[in-house]
Amino acid sequence: MAVGWFYLSCYALSLLGLMCVILTIYWMQLWHGGFAWDGTSRLMFNYHPVFMVAGSVVVYSAASLVYRLPQSWVGPKLPWKIGHAVLHLLAFILTVLGLVVVFQFHNHENTVSLYSLHSWLGIVTVFLFACQWFLGFVVFLLPWVSVWLRSLLKPIHVFFGAVILFLSIASVISGINEKLFFSLNNNTQPYSSLPSEAVFANSTGMLVVVFGLLVLYILLVSSWKRPEPGILSEGQPLLRDGE
């Protein structure tokens, strides 16, 4: 039963993550004209929400859940460490691309950058993400770091992993809201009248929140955590059920 509920949660999470990305693409395609990588037009800016949702939320969450897979509990840990690091690196690359497109667009339009709460949240999140990945690579992936130092820094690493996910979701939600305020700032279809774009984008934002809550749920269930070496935990039945 435990393993069935775990994999059901993972399948639901995969579906939610895919829907978040697809709905964001559809929003930009239907209401904002699609995409173009030309460094000048608003169509390039439309990559920004897609990269942020895909990278800082969906792929980041997948990387965070690598050690919840029962298959990672047995055998060498190094392949799972590499997978964890590679997925986080992919998430970071997508996030940086999301920053690149918005800064290029702002520079072309002579628009001021980094003045809104959304931009502050985003920059802080990316900075913490960069520090987190570097610390994880140096301390947990390279072989010469002592065990006691890894044990000391592991709770900090886990804590900031959850913090970054929370900040990423907050950045995405505030970004959706800011985009709607800018695009619906007119008298014919004001945001307050809830036109179809507002309903669609708000619903996408709520889906991102549900996705994040499910990620946190999977991370917090103690029986789904990788057991420490030599310790028999309540999570071991999950591994035996899945064998």
JSON list of C-alpha atoms in Angstrom, two decimals:
[
{"chain": "A", "resi": 1, "resn": "MET", "atom": "CA", "xyz": [0.00, 0.00, 0.00]},
{"chain": "A", "resi": 2, "resn": "ALA", "atom": "CA", "xyz": [2.81, 2.39, 0.92]},
{"chain": "A", "resi": 3, "resn": "VAL", "atom": "CA", "xyz": [4.63, 1.94, -2.37]},
{"chain": "A", "resi": 4, "resn": "GLY", "atom": "CA", "xyz": [1.39, 2.30, -4.32]},
{"chain": "A", "resi": 5, "resn": "TRP", "atom": "CA", "xyz": [0.57, 5.61, -2.65]},
{"chain": "A", "resi": 6, "resn": "PHE", "atom": "CA", "xyz": [4.12, 6.84, -3.23]},
{"chain": "A", "resi": 7, "resn": "TYR", "atom": "CA", "xyz": [4.09, 6.11, -6.96]},
{"chain": "A", "resi": 8, "resn": "LEU", "atom": "CA", "xyz": [0.54, 7.46, -7.29]},
{"chain": "A", "resi": 9, "resn": "SER", "atom": "CA", "xyz": [1.78, 10.73, -5.76]},
{"chain": "A", "resi": 10, "resn": "CYS", "atom": "CA", "xyz": [4.72, 10.78, -8.17]},
{"chain": "A", "resi": 11, "resn": "TYR", "atom": "CA", "xyz": [2.49, 10.17, -11.19]},
{"chain": "A", "resi": 12, "resn": "ALA", "atom": "CA", "xyz": [0.13, 12.94, -10.06]},
{"chain": "A", "resi": 13, "resn": "LEU", "atom": "CA", "xyz": [3.10, 15.24, -9.55]},
{"chain": "A", "resi": 14, "resn": "SER", "atom": "CA", "xyz": [4.45, 14.48, -13.03]},
{"chain": "A", "resi": 15, "resn": "LEU", "atom": "CA", "xyz": [1.06, 15.24, -14.57]},
{"chain": "A", "resi": 16, "resn": "LEU", "atom": "CA", "xyz": [0.73, 18.49, -12.61]},
{"chain": "A", "resi": 17, "resn": "GLY", "atom": "CA", "xyz": [4.24, 19.60, -13.57]},
{"chain": "A", "resi": 18, "resn": "LEU", "atom": "CA", "xyz": [3.62, 18.89, -17.24]},
{"chain": "A", "resi": 19, "resn": "MET", "atom": "CA", "xyz": [0.34, 20.78, -17.09]},
{"chain": "A", "resi": 20, "resn": "CYS", "atom": "CA", "xyz": [2.00, 23.80, -15.45]},
{"chain": "A", "resi": 21, "resn": "VAL", "atom": "CA", "xyz": [4.52, 24.06, -18.30]},
{"chain": "A", "resi": 22, "resn": "ILE", "atom": "CA", "xyz": [1.99, 23.42, -21.07]},
{"chain": "A", "resi": 23, "resn": "LEU", "atom": "CA", "xyz": [-0.50, 25.93, -19.69]},
{"chain": "A", "resi": 24, "resn": "THR", "atom": "CA", "xyz": [2.20, 28.58, -19.36]},
{"chain": "A", "resi": 25, "resn": "ILE", "atom": "CA", "xyz": [3.23, 28.01, -23.00]},
{"chain": "A", "resi": 26, "resn": "TYR", "atom": "CA", "xyz": [-0.41, 28.16, -24.07]},
{"chain": "A", "resi": 27, "resn": "TRP", "atom": "CA", "xyz": [-0.92, 31.43, -22.15]},
{"chain": "A", "resi": 28, "resn": "MET", "atom": "CA", "xyz": [2.02, 33.07, -23.90]},
{"chain": "A", "resi": 29, "resn": "GLN", "atom": "CA", "xyz": [1.03, 31.63, -27.27]},
{"chain": "A", "resi": 30, "resn": "LEU", "atom": "CA", "xyz": [-2.67, 32.49, -27.21]},
{"chain": "A", "resi": 31, "resn": "TRP", "atom": "CA", "xyz": [-2.70, 35.90, -25.52]},
{"chain": "A", "resi": 32, "resn": "HIS", "atom": "CA", "xyz": [0.79, 37.25, -26.20]},
{"chain": "A", "resi": 33, "resn": "GLY", "atom": "CA", "xyz": [1.64, 36.16, -29.73]},
{"chain": "A", "resi": 34, "resn": "GLY", "atom": "CA", "xyz": [4.00, 33.23, -29.18]},
{"chain": "A", "resi": 35, "resn": "PHE", "atom": "CA", "xyz": [7.80, 33.18, -29.07]},
{"chain": "A", "resi": 36, "resn": "ALA", "atom": "CA", "xyz": [10.82, 34.56, -30.94]},
{"chain": "A", "resi": 37, "resn": "TRP", "atom": "CA", "xyz": [14.50, 34.55, -29.93]},
{"chain": "A", "resi": 38, "resn": "ASP", "atom": "CA", "xyz": [15.50, 37.85, -31.56]},
{"chain": "A", "resi": 39, "resn": "GLY", "atom": "CA", "xyz": [16.71, 39.87, -28.59]},
{"chain": "A", "resi": 40, "resn": "THR", "atom": "CA", "xyz": [14.31, 42.71, -29.25]},
{"chain": "A", "resi": 41, "resn": "SER", "atom": "CA", "xyz": [10.60, 41.91, -29.40]},
{"chain": "A", "resi": 42, "resn": "ARG", "atom": "CA", "xyz": [8.09, 41.16, -26.69]},
{"chain": "A", "resi": 43, "resn": "LEU", "atom": "CA", "xyz": [7.91, 37.66, -28.15]},
{"chain": "A", "resi": 44, "resn": "MET", "atom": "CA", "xyz": [11.32, 36.97, -26.66]},
{"chain": "A", "resi": 45, "resn": "PHE", "atom": "CA", "xyz": [10.08, 38.05, -23.24]},
{"chain": "A", "resi": 46, "resn": "ASN", "atom": "CA", "xyz": [7.43, 35.34, -23.48]},
{"chain": "A", "resi": 47, "resn": "TYR", "atom": "CA", "xyz": [10.13, 32.72, -22.88]},
{"chain": "A", "resi": 48, "resn": "HIS", "atom": "CA", "xyz": [10.66, 34.16, -19.40]},
{"chain": "A", "resi": 49, "resn": "PRO", "atom": "CA", "xyz": [7.62, 32.64, -17.62]},
{"chain": "A", "resi": 50, "resn": "VAL", "atom": "CA", "xyz": [8.04, 29.34, -19.46]},
{"chain": "A", "resi": 51, "resn": "PHE", "atom": "CA", "xyz": [11.69, 28.94, -18.46]},
{"chain": "A", "resi": 52, "resn": "MET", "atom": "CA", "xyz": [10.97, 29.96, -14.88]},
{"chain": "A", "resi": 53, "resn": "VAL", "atom": "CA", "xyz": [8.08, 27.55, -14.41]},
{"chain": "A", "resi": 54, "resn": "ALA", "atom": "CA", "xyz": [9.92, 24.71, -16.15]},
{"chain": "A", "resi": 55, "resn": "GLY", "atom": "CA", "xyz": [13.32, 25.31, -14.55]},
{"chain": "A", "resi": 56, "resn": "SER", "atom": "CA", "xyz": [12.93, 26.80, -11.09]},
{"chain": "A", "resi": 57, "resn": "VAL", "atom": "CA", "xyz": [9.77, 24.86, -10.20]},
{"chain": "A", "resi": 58, "resn": "VAL", "atom": "CA", "xyz": [9.23, 21.67, -12.21]},
{"chain": "A", "resi": 59, "resn": "VAL", "atom": "CA", "xyz": [12.76, 20.42, -12.98]},
{"chain": "A", "resi": 60, "resn": "TYR", "atom": "CA", "xyz": [14.03, 21.72, -9.62]},
{"chain": "A", "resi": 61, "resn": "SER", "atom": "CA", "xyz": [11.34, 19.68, -7.86]},
{"chain": "A", "resi": 62, "resn": "ALA", "atom": "CA", "xyz": [12.23, 16.57, -9.86]},
{"chain": "A", "resi": 63, "resn": "ALA", "atom": "CA", "xyz": [15.86, 16.95, -8.79]},
{"chain": "A", "resi": 64, "resn": "SER", "atom": "CA", "xyz": [14.81, 17.38, -5.16]},
{"chain": "A", "resi": 65, "resn": "LEU", "atom": "CA", "xyz": [12.84, 14.12, -5.22]},
{"chain": "A", "resi": 66, "resn": "VAL", "atom": "CA", "xyz": [15.58, 11.87, -6.62]},
{"chain": "A", "resi": 67, "resn": "TYR", "atom": "CA", "xyz": [16.41, 10.41, -3.20]},
{"chain": "A", "resi": 68, "resn": "ARG", "atom": "CA", "xyz": [12.75, 9.60, -2.52]},
{"chain": "A", "resi": 69, "resn": "LEU", "atom": "CA", "xyz": [12.81, 6.87, -5.16]},
{"chain": "A", "resi": 70, "resn": "PRO", "atom": "CA", "xyz": [13.13, 3.49, -3.39]},
{"chain": "A", "resi": 71, "resn": "GLN", "atom": "CA", "xyz": [15.59, 2.38, -6.08]},
{"chain": "A", "resi": 72, "resn": "SER", "atom": "CA", "xyz": [18.05, 4.97, -4.75]},
{"chain": "A", "resi": 73, "resn": "TRP", "atom": "CA", "xyz": [18.10, 3.38, -1.30]},
{"chain": "A", "resi": 74, "resn": "VAL", "atom": "CA", "xyz": [20.21, 0.37, -2.32]},
{"chain": "A", "resi": 75, "resn": "GLY", "atom": "CA", "xyz": [23.52, 0.04, -4.09]},
{"chain": "A", "resi": 76, "resn": "PRO", "atom": "CA", "xyz": [26.02, 2.83, -4.79]},
{"chain": "A", "resi": 77, "resn": "LYS", "atom": "CA", "xyz": [24.80, 6.33, -3.96]},
{"chain": "A", "resi": 78, "resn": "LEU", "atom": "CA", "xyz": [27.12, 8.09, -6.43]},
{"chain": "A", "resi": 79, "resn": "PRO", "atom": "CA", "xyz": [24.93, 7.60, -9.56]},
{"chain": "A", "resi": 80, "resn": "TRP", "atom": "CA", "xyz": [21.99, 9.13, -7.71]},
{"chain": "A", "resi": 81, "resn": "LYS", "atom": "CA", "xyz": [24.15, 12.02, -6.52]},
{"chain": "A", "resi": 82, "resn": "ILE", "atom": "CA", "xyz": [25.18, 12.69, -10.11]},
{"chain": "A", "resi": 83, "resn": "GLY", "atom": "CA", "xyz": [21.56, 12.52, -11.27]},
{"chain": "A", "resi": 84, "resn": "HIS", "atom": "CA", "xyz": [20.53, 14.89, -8.47]},
{"chain": "A", "resi": 85, "resn": "ALA", "atom": "CA", "xyz": [23.28, 17.35, -9.44]},
{"chain": "A", "resi": 86, "resn": "VAL", "atom": "CA", "xyz": [22.63, 17.13, -13.21]},
{"chain": "A", "resi": 87, "resn": "LEU", "atom": "CA", "xyz": [18.89, 17.75, -12.82]},
{"chain": "A", "resi": 88, "resn": "HIS", "atom": "CA", "xyz": [19.58, 20.73, -10.57]},
{"chain": "A", "resi": 89, "resn": "LEU", "atom": "CA", "xyz": [22.09, 22.04, -13.10]},
{"chain": "A", "resi": 90, "resn": "LEU", "atom": "CA", "xyz": [19.47, 21.72, -15.85]},
{"chain": "A", "resi": 91, "resn": "ALA", "atom": "CA", "xyz": [16.99, 23.59, -13.67]},
{"chain": "A", "resi": 92, "resn": "PHE", "atom": "CA", "xyz": [19.58, 26.31, -13.04]},
{"chain": "A", "resi": 93, "resn": "ILE", "atom": "CA", "xyz": [20.38, 26.67, -16.75]},
{"chain": "A", "resi": 94, "resn": "LEU", "atom": "CA", "xyz": [16.70, 27.08, -17.62]},
{"chain": "A", "resi": 95, "resn": "THR", "atom": "CA", "xyz": [16.33, 29.63, -14.83]},
{"chain": "A", "resi": 96, "resn": "VAL", "atom": "CA", "xyz": [19.33, 31.63, -16.03]},
{"chain": "A", "resi": 97, "resn": "LEU", "atom": "CA", "xyz": [17.94, 31.58, -19.58]},
{"chain": "A", "resi": 98, "resn": "GLY", "atom": "CA", "xyz": [14.74, 33.00, -18.14]},
{"chain": "A", "resi": 99, "resn": "LEU", "atom": "CA", "xyz": [16.76, 35.87, -16.65]},
{"chain": "A", "resi": 100, "resn": "VAL", "atom": "CA", "xyz": [18.69, 36.43, -19.87]},
{"chain": "A", "resi": 101, "resn": "VAL", "atom": "CA", "xyz": [15.58, 36.96, -21.98]},
{"chain": "A", "resi": 102, "resn": "VAL", "atom": "CA", "xyz": [14.00, 39.41, -19.55]},
{"chain": "A", "resi": 103, "resn": "PHE", "atom": "CA", "xyz": [17.17, 41.48, -19.14]},
{"chain": "A", "resi": 104, "resn": "GLN", "atom": "CA", "xyz": [17.74, 41.58, -22.90]},
{"chain": "A", "resi": 105, "resn": "PHE", "atom": "CA", "xyz": [14.16, 42.73, -23.45]},
{"chain": "A", "resi": 106, "resn": "HIS", "atom": "CA", "xyz": [14.42, 45.38, -20.73]},
{"chain": "A", "resi": 107, "resn": "ASN", "atom": "CA", "xyz": [17.70, 46.68, -22.13]},
{"chain": "A", "resi": 108, "resn": "HIS", "atom": "CA", "xyz": [16.24, 46.93, -25.64]},
{"chain": "A", "resi": 109, "resn": "GLU", "atom": "CA", "xyz": [13.15, 48.74, -24.37]},
{"chain": "A", "resi": 110, "resn": "ASN", "atom": "CA", "xyz": [15.19, 50.93, -21.97]},
{"chain": "A", "resi": 111, "resn": "THR", "atom": "CA", "xyz": [13.05, 49.59, -19.15]},
{"chain": "A", "resi": 112, "resn": "VAL", "atom": "CA", "xyz": [14.28, 49.72, -15.55]},
{"chain": "A", "resi": 113, "resn": "SER", "atom": "CA", "xyz": [15.07, 46.30, -14.10]},
{"chain": "A", "resi": 114, "resn": "LEU", "atom": "CA", "xyz": [14.98, 44.95, -10.56]},
{"chain": "A", "resi": 115, "resn": "TYR", "atom": "CA", "xyz": [12.55, 47.43, -9.05]},
{"chain": "A", "resi": 116, "resn": "SER", "atom": "CA", "xyz": [9.54, 45.20, -8.27]},
{"chain": "A", "resi": 117, "resn": "LEU", "atom": "CA", "xyz": [9.01, 42.72, -5.46]},
{"chain": "A", "resi": 118, "resn": "HIS", "atom": "CA", "xyz": [8.78, 39.98, -8.10]},
{"chain": "A", "resi": 119, "resn": "SER", "atom": "CA", "xyz": [12.25, 40.82, -9.45]},
{"chain": "A", "resi": 120, "resn": "TRP", "atom": "CA", "xyz": [13.74, 40.99, -5.96]},
{"chain": "A", "resi": 121, "resn": "LEU", "atom": "CA", "xyz": [12.31, 37.59, -5.08]},
{"chain": "A", "resi": 122, "resn": "GLY", "atom": "CA", "xyz": [13.58, 36.16, -8.36]},
{"chain": "A", "resi": 123, "resn": "ILE", "atom": "CA", "xyz": [17.14, 37.45, -7.99]},
{"chain": "A", "resi": 124, "resn": "VAL", "atom": "CA", "xyz": [17.39, 36.29, -4.37]},
{"chain": "A", "resi": 125, "resn": "THR", "atom": "CA", "xyz": [16.10, 32.86, -5.43]},
{"chain": "A", "resi": 126, "resn": "VAL", "atom": "CA", "xyz": [18.61, 32.52, -8.27]},
{"chain": "A", "resi": 127, "resn": "PHE", "atom": "CA", "xyz": [21.46, 33.66, -6.01]},
{"chain": "A", "resi": 128, "resn": "LEU", "atom": "CA", "xyz": [20.55, 31.10, -3.34]},
{"chain": "A", "resi": 129, "resn": "PHE", "atom": "CA", "xyz": [20.11, 28.45, -6.04]},
{"chain": "A", "resi": 130, "resn": "ALA", "atom": "CA", "xyz": [23.63, 29.13, -7.35]},
{"chain": "A", "resi": 131, "resn": "CYS", "atom": "CA", "xyz": [25.13, 28.96, -3.84]},
{"chain": "A", "resi": 132, "resn": "GLN", "atom": "CA", "xyz": [23.17, 25.79, -3.08]},
{"chain": "A", "resi": 133, "resn": "TRP", "atom": "CA", "xyz": [24.34, 24.00, -6.22]},
{"chain": "A", "resi": 134, "resn": "PHE", "atom": "CA", "xyz": [27.96, 25.02, -5.72]},
{"chain": "A", "resi": 135, "resn": "LEU", "atom": "CA", "xyz": [27.91, 23.95, -2.07]},
{"chain": "A", "resi": 136, "resn": "GLY", "atom": "CA", "xyz": [26.27, 20.65, -2.98]},
{"chain": "A", "resi": 137, "resn": "PHE", "atom": "CA", "xyz": [28.80, 19.96, -5.72]},
{"chain": "A", "resi": 138, "resn": "VAL", "atom": "CA", "xyz": [31.84, 20.74, -3.57]},
{"chain": "A", "resi": 139, "resn": "VAL", "atom": "CA", "xyz": [30.68, 19.13, -0.33]},
{"chain": "A", "resi": 140, "resn": "PHE", "atom": "CA", "xyz": [28.54, 16.17, -1.37]},
{"chain": "A", "resi": 141, "resn": "LEU", "atom": "CA", "xyz": [29.79, 15.17, -4.82]},
{"chain": "A", "resi": 142, "resn": "LEU", "atom": "CA", "xyz": [33.55, 15.63, -4.65]},
{"chain": "A", "resi": 143, "resn": "PRO", "atom": "CA", "xyz": [35.24, 12.74, -2.79]},
{"chain": "A", "resi": 144, "resn": "TRP", "atom": "CA", "xyz": [37.74, 14.55, -0.56]},
{"chain": "A", "resi": 145, "resn": "VAL", "atom": "CA", "xyz": [35.26, 16.20, 1.82]},
{"chain": "A", "resi": 146, "resn": "SER", "atom": "CA", "xyz": [35.18, 14.56, 5.25]},
{"chain": "A", "resi": 147, "resn": "VAL", "atom": "CA", "xyz": [32.12, 12.69, 6.49]},
{"chain": "A", "resi": 148, "resn": "TRP", "atom": "CA", "xyz": [31.71, 14.89, 9.55]},
{"chain": "A", "resi": 149, "resn": "LEU", "atom": "CA", "xyz": [31.56, 18.03, 7.40]},
{"chain": "A", "resi": 150, "resn": "ARG", "atom": "CA", "xyz": [28.93, 16.45, 5.16]},
{"chain": "A", "resi": 151, "resn": "SER", "atom": "CA", "xyz": [26.91, 15.46, 8.23]},
{"chain": "A", "resi": 152, "resn": "LEU", "atom": "CA", "xyz": [27.20, 19.00, 9.57]},
{"chain": "A", "resi": 153, "resn": "LEU", "atom": "CA", "xyz": [26.10, 20.68, 6.34]},
{"chain": "A", "resi": 154, "resn": "LYS", "atom": "CA", "xyz": [23.44, 18.18, 5.22]},
{"chain": "A", "resi": 155, "resn": "PRO", "atom": "CA", "xyz": [20.58, 19.66, 7.33]},
{"chain": "A", "resi": 156, "resn": "ILE", "atom": "CA", "xyz": [21.47, 23.15, 6.03]},
{"chain": "A", "resi": 157, "resn": "HIS", "atom": "CA", "xyz": [21.53, 21.86, 2.46]},
{"chain": "A", "resi": 158, "resn": "VAL", "atom": "CA", "xyz": [18.12, 20.20, 2.88]},
{"chain": "A", "resi": 159, "resn": "PHE", "atom": "CA", "xyz": [16.64, 23.29, 4.56]},
{"chain": "A", "resi": 160, "resn": "PHE", "atom": "CA", "xyz": [17.75, 25.68, 1.84]},
{"chain": "A", "resi": 161, "resn": "GLY", "atom": "CA", "xyz": [16.56, 23.25, -0.81]},
{"chain": "A", "resi": 162, "resn": "ALA", "atom": "CA", "xyz": [13.02, 23.64, 0.54]},
{"chain": "A", "resi": 163, "resn": "VAL", "atom": "CA", "xyz": [13.48, 27.40, 0.96]},
{"chain": "A", "resi": 164, "resn": "ILE", "atom": "CA", "xyz": [14.53, 27.80, -2.68]},
{"chain": "A", "resi": 165, "resn": "LEU", "atom": "CA", "xyz": [11.49, 25.84, -3.85]},
{"chain": "A", "resi": 166, "resn": "PHE", "atom": "CA", "xyz": [9.21, 28.05, -1.74]},
{"chain": "A", "resi": 167, "resn": "LEU", "atom": "CA", "xyz": [10.85, 31.21, -3.09]},
{"chain": "A", "resi": 168, "resn": "SER", "atom": "CA", "xyz": [10.63, 29.89, -6.65]},
{"chain": "A", "resi": 169, "resn": "ILE", "atom": "CA", "xyz": [6.90, 29.34, -6.33]},
{"chain": "A", "resi": 170, "resn": "ALA", "atom": "CA", "xyz": [6.48, 32.79, -4.72]},
{"chain": "A", "resi": 171, "resn": "SER", "atom": "CA", "xyz": [8.44, 34.32, -7.62]},
{"chain": "A", "resi": 172, "resn": "VAL", "atom": "CA", "xyz": [6.31, 32.55, -10.21]},
{"chain": "A", "resi": 173, "resn": "ILE", "atom": "CA", "xyz": [3.04, 33.56, -8.54]},
{"chain": "A", "resi": 174, "resn": "SER", "atom": "CA", "xyz": [4.10, 37.20, -8.16]},
{"chain": "A", "resi": 175, "resn": "GLY", "atom": "CA", "xyz": [5.35, 37.14, -11.78]},
{"chain": "A", "resi": 176, "resn": "ILE", "atom": "CA", "xyz": [2.01, 35.90, -13.08]},
{"chain": "A", "resi": 177, "resn": "ASN", "atom": "CA", "xyz": [0.26, 38.63, -11.12]},
{"chain": "A", "resi": 178, "resn": "GLU", "atom": "CA", "xyz": [2.65, 41.31, -12.37]},
{"chain": "A", "resi": 179, "resn": "LYS", "atom": "CA", "xyz": [2.30, 40.17, -15.98]},
{"chain": "A", "resi": 180, "resn": "LEU", "atom": "CA", "xyz": [-1.49, 40.37, -15.73]},
{"chain": "A", "resi": 181, "resn": "PHE", "atom": "CA", "xyz": [-1.36, 43.86, -14.22]},
{"chain": "A", "resi": 182, "resn": "PHE", "atom": "CA", "xyz": [0.80, 45.05, -17.12]},
{"chain": "A", "resi": 183, "resn": "SER", "atom": "CA", "xyz": [-1.09, 43.30, -19.93]},
{"chain": "A", "resi": 184, "resn": "LEU", "atom": "CA", "xyz": [-4.59, 44.09, -18.61]},
{"chain": "A", "resi": 185, "resn": "ASN", "atom": "CA", "xyz": [-3.88, 47.70, -17.70]},
{"chain": "A", "resi": 186, "resn": "ASN", "atom": "CA", "xyz": [-6.60, 49.17, -19.93]},
{"chain": "A", "resi": 187, "resn": "ASN", "atom": "CA", "xyz": [-10.19, 50.33, -19.72]},
{"chain": "A", "resi": 188, "resn": "THR", "atom": "CA", "xyz": [-11.70, 47.73, -22.05]},
{"chain": "A", "resi": 189, "resn": "GLN", "atom": "CA", "xyz": [-10.53, 44.63, -20.17]},
{"chain": "A", "resi": 190, "resn": "PRO", "atom": "CA", "xyz": [-9.19, 45.58, -16.74]},
{"chain": "A", "resi": 191, "resn": "TYR", "atom": "CA", "xyz": [-7.79, 42.88, -14.49]},
{"chain": "A", "resi": 192, "resn": "SER", "atom": "CA", "xyz": [-10.56, 43.52, -11.96]},
{"chain": "A", "resi": 193, "resn": "SER", "atom": "CA", "xyz": [-13.21, 42.42, -14.47]},
{"chain": "A", "resi": 194, "resn": "LEU", "atom": "CA", "xyz": [-11.55, 38.97, -14.70]},
{"chain": "A", "resi": 195, "resn": "PRO", "atom": "CA", "xyz": [-11.31, 38.57, -18.48]},
{"chain": "A", "resi": 196, "resn": "SER", "atom": "CA", "xyz": [-10.53, 35.15, -19.87]},
{"chain": "A", "resi": 197, "resn": "GLU", "atom": "CA", "xyz": [-6.75, 35.69, -19.74]},
{"chain": "A", "resi": 198, "resn": "ALA", "atom": "CA", "xyz": [-6.92, 36.58, -16.06]},
{"chain": "A", "resi": 199, "resn": "VAL", "atom": "CA", "xyz": [-8.98, 33.50, -15.24]},
{"chain": "A", "resi": 200, "resn": "PHE", "atom": "CA", "xyz": [-6.62, 31.26, -17.22]},
{"chain": "A", "resi": 201, "resn": "ALA", "atom": "CA", "xyz": [-3.42, 32.73, -15.75]},
{"chain": "A", "resi": 202, "resn": "ASN", "atom": "CA", "xyz": [-4.78, 32.76, -12.19]},
{"chain": "A", "resi": 203, "resn": "SER", "atom": "CA", "xyz": [-5.76, 29.11, -12.60]},
{"chain": "A", "resi": 204, "resn": "THR", "atom": "CA", "xyz": [-2.27, 28.29, -13.87]},
{"chain": "A", "resi": 205, "resn": "GLY", "atom": "CA", "xyz": [-0.82, 30.01, -10.83]},
{"chain": "A", "resi": 206, "resn": "MET", "atom": "CA", "xyz": [-3.05, 27.98, -8.50]},
{"chain": "A", "resi": 207, "resn": "LEU", "atom": "CA", "xyz": [-1.91, 24.82, -10.28]},
{"chain": "A", "resi": 208, "resn": "VAL", "atom": "CA", "xyz": [1.71, 25.79, -9.58]},
{"chain": "A", "resi": 209, "resn": "VAL", "atom": "CA", "xyz": [0.81, 26.19, -5.90]},
{"chain": "A", "resi": 210, "resn": "VAL", "atom": "CA", "xyz": [-0.84, 22.74, -5.81]},
{"chain": "A", "resi": 211, "resn": "PHE", "atom": "CA", "xyz": [2.23, 21.29, -7.51]},
{"chain": "A", "resi": 212, "resn": "GLY", "atom": "CA", "xyz": [4.51, 22.84, -4.90]},
{"chain": "A", "resi": 213, "resn": "LEU", "atom": "CA", "xyz": [2.38, 21.60, -2.01]},
{"chain": "A", "resi": 214, "resn": "LEU", "atom": "CA", "xyz": [2.48, 18.06, -3.38]},
{"chain": "A", "resi": 215, "resn": "VAL", "atom": "CA", "xyz": [6.28, 18.27, -3.71]},
{"chain": "A", "resi": 216, "resn": "LEU", "atom": "CA", "xyz": [6.56, 19.39, -0.08]},
{"chain": "A", "resi": 217, "resn": "TYR", "atom": "CA", "xyz": [4.23, 16.59, 0.99]},
{"chain": "A", "resi": 218, "resn": "ILE", "atom": "CA", "xyz": [6.39, 13.95, -0.70]},
{"chain": "A", "resi": 219, "resn": "LEU", "atom": "CA", "xyz": [9.54, 15.48, 0.79]},
{"chain": "A", "resi": 220, "resn": "LEU", "atom": "CA", "xyz": [8.09, 15.53, 4.32]},
{"chain": "A", "resi": 221, "resn": "VAL", "atom": "CA", "xyz": [6.67, 12.00, 4.55]},
{"chain": "A", "resi": 222, "resn": "SER", "atom": "CA", "xyz": [9.23, 10.32, 6.80]},
{"chain": "A", "resi": 223, "resn": "SER", "atom": "CA", "xyz": [8.63, 6.79, 5.48]},
{"chain": "A", "resi": 224, "resn": "TRP", "atom": "CA", "xyz": [9.55, 7.97, 1.96]},
{"chain": "A", "resi": 225, "resn": "LYS", "atom": "CA", "xyz": [12.96, 9.33, 2.96]},
{"chain": "A", "resi": 226, "resn": "ARG", "atom": "CA", "xyz": [16.16, 7.48, 2.15]},
{"chain": "A", "resi": 227, "resn": "PRO", "atom": "CA", "xyz": [17.21, 5.58, 5.32]},
{"chain": "A", "resi": 228, "resn": "GLU", "atom": "CA", "xyz": [20.55, 6.50, 6.82]},
{"chain": "A", "resi": 229, "resn": "PRO", "atom": "CA", "xyz": [23.25, 3.79, 6.45]},
{"chain": "A", "resi": 230, "resn": "GLY", "atom": "CA", "xyz": [22.87, 1.09, 9.08]},
{"chain": "A", "resi": 231, "resn": "ILE", "atom": "CA", "xyz": [19.52, 2.41, 10.33]},
{"chain": "A", "resi": 232, "resn": "LEU", "atom": "CA", "xyz": [16.33, 0.43, 9.79]},
{"chain": "A", "resi": 233, "resn": "SER", "atom": "CA", "xyz": [13.53, 2.95, 9.42]},
{"chain": "A", "resi": 234, "resn": "GLU", "atom": "CA", "xyz": [9.81, 2.74, 8.84]},
{"chain": "A", "resi": 235, "resn": "GLY", "atom": "CA", "xyz": [10.60, 3.51, 5.21]},
{"chain": "A", "resi": 236, "resn": "GLN", "atom": "CA", "xyz": [12.16, 0.08, 4.64]},
{"chain": "A", "resi": 237, "resn": "PRO", "atom": "CA", "xyz": [8.77, -1.57, 3.97]},
{"chain": "A", "resi": 238, "resn": "LEU", "atom": "CA", "xyz": [8.36, 0.81, 1.05]},
{"chain": "A", "resi": 239, "resn": "LEU", "atom": "CA", "xyz": [11.54, -0.60, -0.47]},
{"chain": "A", "resi": 240, "resn": "ARG", "atom": "CA", "xyz": [10.51, -4.20, 0.18]},
{"chain": "A", "resi": 241, "resn": "ASP", "atom": "CA", "xyz": [7.06, -3.64, -1.32]},
{"chain": "A", "resi": 242, "resn": "GLY", "atom": "CA", "xyz": [8.66, -2.27, -4.46]},
{"chain": "A", "resi": 243, "resn": "GLU", "atom": "CA", "xyz": [11.15, -5.08, -4.93]}
]
